[in-house]
Coordinates of C-alpha atoms and ligand atoms in Angstrom, one line a residue:
X12 CA 0.0 0.0 0.0
X13 CA 1.4 3.4 -0.9
X14 CA 2.2 5.8 2.0
X15 CA 2.8 2.9 4.4
X16 CA 5.4 3.8 7.0
X17 CA 7.7 0.9 7.3
X18 CA 9.9 0.0 10.3
X19 CA 13.4 -1.3 9.9
X20 CA 13.7 -5.0 9.2
X21 CA 13.9 -7.1 12.3
X22 CA 12.2 -4.5 14.4
X23 CA 11.0 -5.9 17.7
X24 CA 7.3 -5.7 18.5
X25 CA 6.4 -6.8 22.0
X26 CA 4.6 -6.1 25.2
X27 CA 6.1 -5.3 28.6
X28 CA 5.1 -6.9 31.9
X29 CA 6.7 -7.6 35.3
X30 CA 6.2 -10.7 37.5
X31 CA 4.1 -8.9 40.1
X32 CA 1.8 -7.3 37.5
X33 CA 0.7 -10.7 36.0
X34 CA 1.9 -13.8 37.8
X35 CA -0.2 -14.0 41.0
X36 CA 0.9 -15.8 44.1
X37 CA 4.0 -13.8 44.9
X38 CA 3.8 -14.2 48.6
X39 CA 7.4 -13.9 49.5
X40 CA 8.1 -10.4 48.3
X41 CA 7.9 -6.9 49.9
X42 CA 4.8 -6.0 47.9
X43 CA 2.9 -8.8 49.4
X44 CA 3.7 -7.5 52.9
X45 CA 2.9 -4.0 51.7
X46 CA -0.5 -5.2 50.5
X47 CA -1.2 -6.9 53.8
X48 CA -0.4 -3.6 55.6
X49 CA -3.0 -1.9 53.5
X50 CA -0.6 -0.3 51.0
X51 CA -2.8 -0.9 48.0
X52 CA -5.0 2.2 47.6
X53 CA -7.9 0.2 46.0
X54 CA -7.7 -2.6 48.6
X55 CA -7.1 -5.1 45.7
X56 CA -4.8 -8.1 46.0
X57 CA -2.0 -9.1 43.6
X58 CA -3.1 -12.6 44.0
X59 CA -4.2 -14.0 41.5
X60 CA -3.6 -11.0 39.2
X61 CA -3.7 -12.6 35.7
X62 CA -2.6 -16.0 37.1
X63 CA 0.1 -16.0 34.5
X64 CA 2.4 -18.1 36.6
X65 CA 0.1 -20.9 35.6
X66 CA -1.3 -19.6 32.3
X67 CA 1.9 -18.4 30.6
X68 CA 1.6 -20.9 27.7
X69 CA -1.8 -19.7 26.6
X70 CA -0.9 -16.1 27.2
X71 CA 2.2 -16.3 25.0
X72 CA 0.4 -18.2 22.4
X73 CA -2.1 -15.4 22.2
X74 CA 0.6 -12.8 22.0
X75 CA 2.1 -14.7 19.2
X76 CA -1.2 -14.8 17.4
X77 CA -1.0 -11.0 17.8
X78 CA 2.3 -11.1 15.9
X79 CA 4.5 -10.1 18.8
X80 CA 8.0 -11.2 18.1
X81 CA 9.5 -10.2 21.5
X82 CA 8.3 -10.0 25.1
X83 CA 9.6 -8.2 28.1
X84 CA 9.1 -9.9 31.5
X85 CA 10.7 -10.0 34.9
X86 CA 11.9 -13.1 36.8
X87 CA 10.8 -12.9 40.4
X88 CA 13.8 -12.7 42.8
X89 CA 11.7 -13.7 45.8
X90 CA 10.7 -16.9 44.1
X91 CA 14.2 -17.8 42.9
X92 CA 16.1 -16.8 46.1
X93 CA 13.5 -17.2 48.9
X94 CA 16.0 -16.7 51.6
X95 CA 19.5 -15.2 51.4
X96 CA 21.8 -17.5 49.5
X97 CA 19.2 -20.3 49.1
X98 CA 18.0 -20.9 45.5
X99 CA 14.9 -22.7 44.7
X100 CA 15.5 -25.3 41.9
X101 CA 11.8 -25.7 41.1
X102 CA 11.4 -22.0 40.5
X103 CA 14.4 -21.8 38.3
X104 CA 13.0 -24.6 36.3
X105 CA 9.7 -22.8 36.1
X106 CA 11.4 -19.8 34.5
X107 CA 13.3 -22.1 32.1
X108 CA 9.9 -23.3 31.0
X109 CA 8.6 -19.8 30.6
X110 CA 11.6 -18.7 28.5
X111 CA 11.5 -21.9 26.5
X112 CA 7.9 -21.3 25.7
X113 CA 8.7 -17.7 24.5
X114 CA 11.5 -19.1 22.3
X115 CA 9.2 -21.8 21.0
X116 CA 6.6 -19.2 20.1
X117 CA 9.2 -17.2 18.3
X118 CA 9.4 -14.3 20.8
X119 CA 12.7 -12.9 21.9
X120 CA 12.7 -12.7 25.7
X121 CA 13.9 -9.5 27.3
X122 CA 14.4 -10.4 31.0
X123 CA 14.3 -7.7 33.7
X124 CA 16.2 -8.7 36.9
X125 CA 14.6 -6.1 39.2
X126 CA 11.2 -4.7 38.5
X127 CA 10.0 -3.1 41.8
X128 CA 9.7 -6.3 43.9
X129 CA 12.3 -7.6 46.4
X130 CA 12.4 -10.7 48.6
X131 CA 11.2 -10.1 52.2
X132 CA 14.6 -11.1 53.6
X133 CA 16.2 -8.3 51.5
X134 CA 13.6 -5.8 52.5
X135 CA 14.0 -6.7 56.1
X136 CA 17.6 -5.7 55.9
X137 CA 16.6 -2.3 54.6
X138 CA 16.2 -3.2 51.0
X139 CA 18.0 -1.1 48.4
X140 CA 18.6 1.7 51.0
X141 CA 20.9 -0.6 53.1
X142 CA 24.6 -0.5 52.6
X143 CA 25.8 -3.5 50.7
X144 CA 22.4 -3.9 49.0
X145 CA 24.0 -4.3 45.6
X146 CA 26.2 -7.1 46.9
X147 CA 23.2 -8.9 48.3
X148 CA 21.6 -8.8 44.9
X149 CA 24.5 -10.1 42.9
X150 CA 24.3 -13.9 43.8
X151 CA 20.7 -13.8 42.3
X152 CA 22.0 -12.1 39.1
X153 CA 24.7 -14.6 38.7
X154 CA 22.5 -17.6 39.3
X155 CA 19.9 -16.4 36.8
X156 CA 22.6 -15.7 34.2
X157 CA 24.1 -19.2 34.7
X158 CA 20.8 -21.0 34.7
X159 CA 18.7 -19.1 32.2
X160 CA 21.2 -17.0 30.2
X161 CA 21.2 -19.4 27.2
X162 CA 17.5 -18.6 26.7
X163 CA 17.7 -14.8 27.1
X164 CA 17.8 -12.4 24.2
X165 CA 18.3 -9.2 26.3
X166 CA 19.0 -8.5 29.9
X167 CA 17.5 -5.5 31.5
X168 CA 19.2 -5.1 34.9
X169 CA 16.9 -2.6 36.7
X170 CA 13.5 -1.1 36.0
X171 CA 13.2 2.7 36.6
X172 CA 15.5 3.3 39.6
X173 CA 14.2 6.9 39.7
X174 CA 10.6 6.0 40.0
X175 CA 11.3 3.1 42.4
X176 CA 13.3 5.3 44.8
X177 CA 10.9 8.2 44.5
X178 CA 7.7 6.1 45.1
X179 CA 9.2 4.0 47.9
X180 CA 11.2 6.7 49.9
X181 CA 9.7 10.1 49.0
X182 CA 6.1 9.5 48.0
X183 CA 5.3 6.4 50.1
X184 CA 3.3 4.8 47.4
X185 CA 5.5 1.8 47.0
X186 CA 7.1 -0.3 49.8
X187 CA 8.6 0.5 52.2
X188 CA 6.1 3.3 52.1
X189 CA 8.5 6.0 53.4
X190 CA 7.6 9.7 52.9
X191 CA 10.1 12.4 52.5
X192 CA 13.1 10.2 53.4
X193 CA 15.7 12.0 51.4
X194 CA 18.6 10.1 52.8
X195 CA 16.9 6.8 51.9
X196 CA 16.1 8.0 48.4
X197 CA 19.7 9.0 47.9
X198 CA 21.0 5.6 49.3
X199 CA 18.6 3.6 47.1
X200 CA 19.8 5.4 44.0
X201 CA 23.5 5.1 44.9
X202 CA 23.1 1.4 45.6
X203 CA 21.1 0.8 42.5
X204 CA 23.9 2.4 40.5
X205 CA 26.4 0.1 42.1
X206 CA 24.1 -2.8 41.6
X207 CA 23.7 -2.0 37.9
X208 CA 27.4 -1.6 37.3
X209 CA 28.3 -4.8 39.1
X210 CA 25.5 -6.7 37.3
X211 CA 26.6 -5.3 34.0
X212 CA 30.1 -6.7 34.6
X213 CA 28.8 -10.1 35.7
X214 CA 26.3 -10.5 32.9
X215 CA 28.9 -9.5 30.2
X216 CA 31.3 -12.1 31.7
X217 CA 28.8 -14.9 32.0
X218 CA 26.7 -14.3 28.9
X219 CA 28.9 -12.3 26.5
X220 CA 26.5 -12.7 23.6
X221 CA 23.5 -11.2 25.4
X222 CA 23.1 -7.4 25.3
X223 CA 22.7 -5.8 28.7
X224 CA 20.7 -2.6 29.3
X225 CA 18.6 -0.8 31.8
X226 CA 15.0 0.6 31.6
X227 CA 15.0 4.2 32.6
X228 CA 11.8 6.2 33.0
X229 CA 11.7 9.6 31.2
X230 CA 9.1 11.9 32.6
X231 CA 9.4 15.2 30.7
X232 CA 9.7 18.4 32.7
X233 CA 8.9 21.4 30.6
X234 CA 8.9 25.0 31.6
X235 CA 5.4 26.3 32.1
X236 CA 6.4 29.6 30.5
X237 CA 9.6 29.1 28.4
X238 CA 10.1 32.9 28.4
X239 CA 10.4 32.9 32.2
X240 CA 13.9 32.2 33.5
X241 CA 12.6 31.0 36.8
X242 CA 10.3 28.4 35.2
X243 CA 13.2 27.2 33.0
X244 CA 15.3 26.8 36.1
X245 CA 12.6 25.0 38.0
X246 CA 11.9 22.6 35.1
X247 CA 15.6 21.9 34.5
X248 CA 16.2 21.1 38.2
X249 CA 13.2 18.9 38.3
X250 CA 14.5 17.1 35.2
X251 CA 18.0 16.9 36.7
X252 CA 16.8 14.9 39.8
X253 CA 14.5 12.8 37.7
X254 CA 17.2 11.7 35.3
X255 CA 20.2 11.1 37.6
X256 CA 21.7 9.1 40.3
X257 CA 24.7 9.7 42.6
X258 CA 28.0 8.5 41.3
X259 CA 30.7 9.5 43.8
X260 CA 30.6 13.2 44.1
X261 CA 28.5 13.9 41.1
X262 CA 25.0 13.2 39.8
X263 CA 25.3 11.1 36.7
X264 CA 22.6 10.6 34.1
X265 CA 21.3 7.1 34.5
X266 CA 21.4 6.6 30.8
X267 CA 25.2 7.2 30.9
X268 CA 25.6 3.9 32.9
X269 CA 27.5 1.1 31.2
X270 CA 25.0 -0.5 28.8
X271 CA 24.9 -2.2 25.4
X272 CA 21.5 -0.7 24.7
X273 CA 19.2 1.8 26.4
X274 CA 15.7 1.1 27.4
X275 CA 13.3 4.0 27.5
X276 CA 10.1 3.9 29.5
X277 CA 8.0 6.9 28.7
X278 CA 4.4 7.8 29.5
X279 CA 4.0 11.5 30.1
X280 CA 5.4 14.8 31.3
X281 CA 4.5 18.0 33.2
X282 CA 4.7 21.7 33.0
X283 CA 6.8 23.2 35.7
X284 CA 6.4 26.6 37.2
X285 CA 8.7 28.2 39.8
X286 CA 6.9 28.6 43.0
X287 CA 8.3 30.0 46.3
X288 CA 5.5 28.0 48.1
X289 CA 7.0 24.7 47.0
X290 CA 10.4 24.9 48.6
X291 CA 10.2 21.2 49.7
X292 CA 9.7 20.2 46.1
X293 CA 12.6 22.1 44.7
X294 CA 10.4 25.2 44.1
X295 CA 8.7 23.3 41.4
X296 CA 4.9 23.5 40.9
X297 CA 4.1 20.7 38.5
X298 CA 0.9 20.4 36.5
X299 CA -0.6 19.0 33.3
X300 CA -0.4 21.2 30.2
X301 CA -3.9 22.9 29.9
X302 CA -5.8 21.6 26.9
X303 CA -4.1 18.2 26.6
X304 CA -6.2 15.1 27.2
X305 CA -5.3 13.1 30.3
X306 CA -5.3 9.3 30.9
X307 CA -7.2 7.6 33.6
X308 CA -4.1 8.0 35.7
X309 CA -4.4 11.8 35.2
X310 CA -1.2 11.8 33.1
X311 CA -1.1 14.2 30.2
X312 CA -1.3 12.3 26.9
X313 CA 1.0 13.8 24.2
X314 CA 2.3 11.1 21.8
X315 CA 4.8 13.6 20.3
X316 CA 6.8 13.5 23.5
X317 CA 8.1 10.0 22.7
X318 CA 10.0 11.4 19.8
X319 CA 11.4 14.2 22.0
X320 CA 12.7 11.6 24.5
X321 CA 14.2 9.4 21.8
X322 CA 16.0 12.4 20.2
X323 CA 17.5 13.2 23.6
X324 CA 19.0 9.8 23.8
X325 CA 20.4 9.8 20.3
X326 CA 23.8 11.4 21.2
X327 CA 24.6 8.5 23.5
X328 CA 25.1 6.4 20.4
X329 CA 23.5 3.3 21.7
X330 CA 20.8 1.1 20.2
X331 CA 17.5 2.1 21.8
X332 CA 14.4 0.1 22.7
X333 CA 11.2 1.6 24.0
X334 CA 10.9 -0.8 26.9
X335 CA 7.5 0.7 28.1
X336 CA 4.9 3.0 26.7
X337 CA 1.2 3.0 26.9
X338 CA -1.9 4.6 28.2
X339 CA -4.2 3.9 31.2
X340 CA -7.6 4.0 29.6
X341 CA -10.8 2.0 30.3
X342 CA -12.0 3.4 27.0
X343 CA -10.1 1.2 24.5
X344 CA -10.8 3.6 21.6
X345 CA -8.3 6.0 23.2
X346 CA -5.6 3.3 23.2
X347 CA -6.2 2.5 19.5
X348 CA -5.8 6.2 18.7
X349 CA -2.8 6.5 21.0
X350 CA -1.0 3.5 19.5
X351 CA -1.4 4.9 16.0
X352 CA -0.2 8.3 17.0
X353 CA 2.7 7.3 19.2
X354 CA 4.0 4.9 16.7
X355 CA 3.8 7.6 14.1
X356 CA 6.1 9.7 16.2
X357 CA 8.4 6.7 16.8
X358 CA 8.6 6.2 13.1
X359 CA 9.5 9.8 12.6
X360 CA 12.3 9.5 15.1
X361 CA 13.6 6.6 13.1
X362 CA 13.4 8.6 9.9
X363 CA 15.5 11.3 11.7
X364 CA 18.2 8.6 12.2
X365 CA 17.5 7.6 15.8
X366 CA 18.6 4.0 16.2
X367 CA 15.4 2.5 17.7
X368 CA 15.2 -1.2 17.3
X369 CA 12.1 -2.3 19.2
X370 CA 8.9 -1.2 21.0
X371 CA 7.4 -2.9 24.0
X372 CA 3.8 -1.8 24.7
X373 CA 2.8 -1.6 28.3
X374 CA 1.1 -3.8 28.7
X375 CA -0.1 -7.1 27.2
X376 CA -2.9 -7.7 29.7
X377 CA -4.9 -5.5 32.1
X378 CA -3.1 -6.3 35.3
X379 CA -2.2 -5.5 38.9
X380 CA -1.0 -1.9 38.7
X381 CA 1.0 -1.6 41.9
X382 CA -0.7 0.6 44.5
X383 CA -3.6 1.3 42.1
X384 CA -4.6 -2.4 42.0
X385 CA -6.9 -3.2 39.1
X386 CA -8.2 0.3 38.7
X387 CA -5.9 1.1 35.8
X388 CA -6.4 -0.5 32.4
X389 CA -3.2 -0.6 30.3
X390 CA -3.7 -3.8 28.5
X391 CA -4.2 -4.8 24.9
X392 CA -6.0 -7.8 26.3
X393 CA -8.8 -7.6 28.9
X394 CA -8.9 -10.1 31.8
X395 CA -12.0 -11.1 33.6
X396 CA -10.8 -11.2 37.2
X397 CA -13.5 -13.8 38.1
X398 CA -13.1 -16.3 35.3
X399 CA -9.6 -15.3 34.1
X400 CA -11.0 -15.2 30.6
X401 CA -8.9 -13.2 28.1
X402 CA -10.4 -10.9 25.5
X403 CA -8.4 -9.2 22.9
X404 CA -9.4 -5.5 22.7
X405 CA -9.6 -3.6 19.4
X406 CA -6.2 -2.0 20.4
X407 CA -4.7 -5.5 20.6
X408 CA -5.8 -6.2 17.0
X409 CA -4.6 -2.8 15.9
X410 CA -1.2 -3.5 17.4
X411 CA -1.2 -7.0 15.9
X412 CA -1.8 -5.6 12.4
X413 CA 1.1 -3.1 12.8
X414 CA 3.4 -5.7 14.1
X415 CA 2.5 -8.1 11.3
X416 CA 3.0 -5.5 8.6
X417 CA 6.0 -4.1 10.4
X418 CA 4.5 -0.8 9.2
X419 CA 1.9 1.8 10.0
X420 CA -0.9 2.3 7.4
X421 CA -0.8 5.6 5.5
X422 CA -2.0 8.5 7.5
X423 CA -5.8 9.2 7.3
Ligands
BGC514 C1 6.4 0.8 35.5 C2 5.3 -0.2 35.3 C3 4.0 0.5 35.6 C4 3.8 1.6 34.6 C5 2.5 2.3 34.6 C6 6.1 2.2 35.0 O1 6.6 3.1 35.9 O2 7.6 0.3 35.1 O3 5.6 -1.3 36.1 O4 3.0 -0.3 35.8 O5 4.8 2.5 34.8 O6 2.3 2.9 35.9

């Protein structure tokens, strides 16, 4: 068809999940404790979520029918290493089956090693805020590399250290539920940087053929009034702390960490105005750009921003993957529109010469959305929580068509 916008050959089309979003039955991690303490705002339970621990074969078969050729998932640390230094053979075998199934279905597995959940024993010691946290994580990383590395197409060490540290230690929305703990926030980021660097070294040594990256969340901070210096300053400082982690005496951009590829998670952004009344928040008053639609999460929806984020990563000279992008919308027509629009901007970025090699939509299924439980619908596939029945939404078919054609239809 003329006017079709083709993606590069071999482009990866997948969906992104994490164990706790979809598996169900993760009773040995800090999120389970958090849930029991009343940490889930909706009162929902992550058990059984999508019950994917048991239903992974049918779920992957469905994704394959939807022409996905890759899949991003996380292996659950608390299952594999239920107590410090003790590894559970049966759980390792389970994940071998999971990865084998993806391979059999023709989907390249991108495996995340830490996606927001930690074993209870690790959390009890202070989690990522405790000194030596990165060393406590490494035996798990090594074991997974040794046992599963032959089936992995990409490693993703950490998911969104910035969001993780912010939500757990400043906002209190993730375990351990600390609010305003700046020292904890700082330690988490510092230890995650050490953890990533050490894991990178180990993964390269143990599985030299598998590219290693990180998934970093980019939330755009834009000056409310670009003509006002104070707004530009407030936006730049907000962006500074959103994008960086401590590396010795300086704050380094997370995307400058040692990596073979970079993973971009992007959903939204804010306008930032300087405000003397917000001293505690770096003098930044953040709000949604007036006039833009918002998702069910109240996040501004602006598909063009994906291209902005990708352009910003281009100078780093690494292959890029969009490791998460999507929209919380109960009204699936919005997701259909969003997918067409956002992929149009991704395509434009590629035309500009940005080396983007794959896109992982968040998410395959409606799933357990952390502290928001089941109230947020990000999935291409709906899940009936009572019967566990799956229903492909129109957005799922839309995504499938694009993936199959490796192209977007001509613009209407
Ligand atoms: C996380 C996902 C999450 C998504 C939507 C990202 O911050 O990596 O796990 O569900 O945003 O909130």
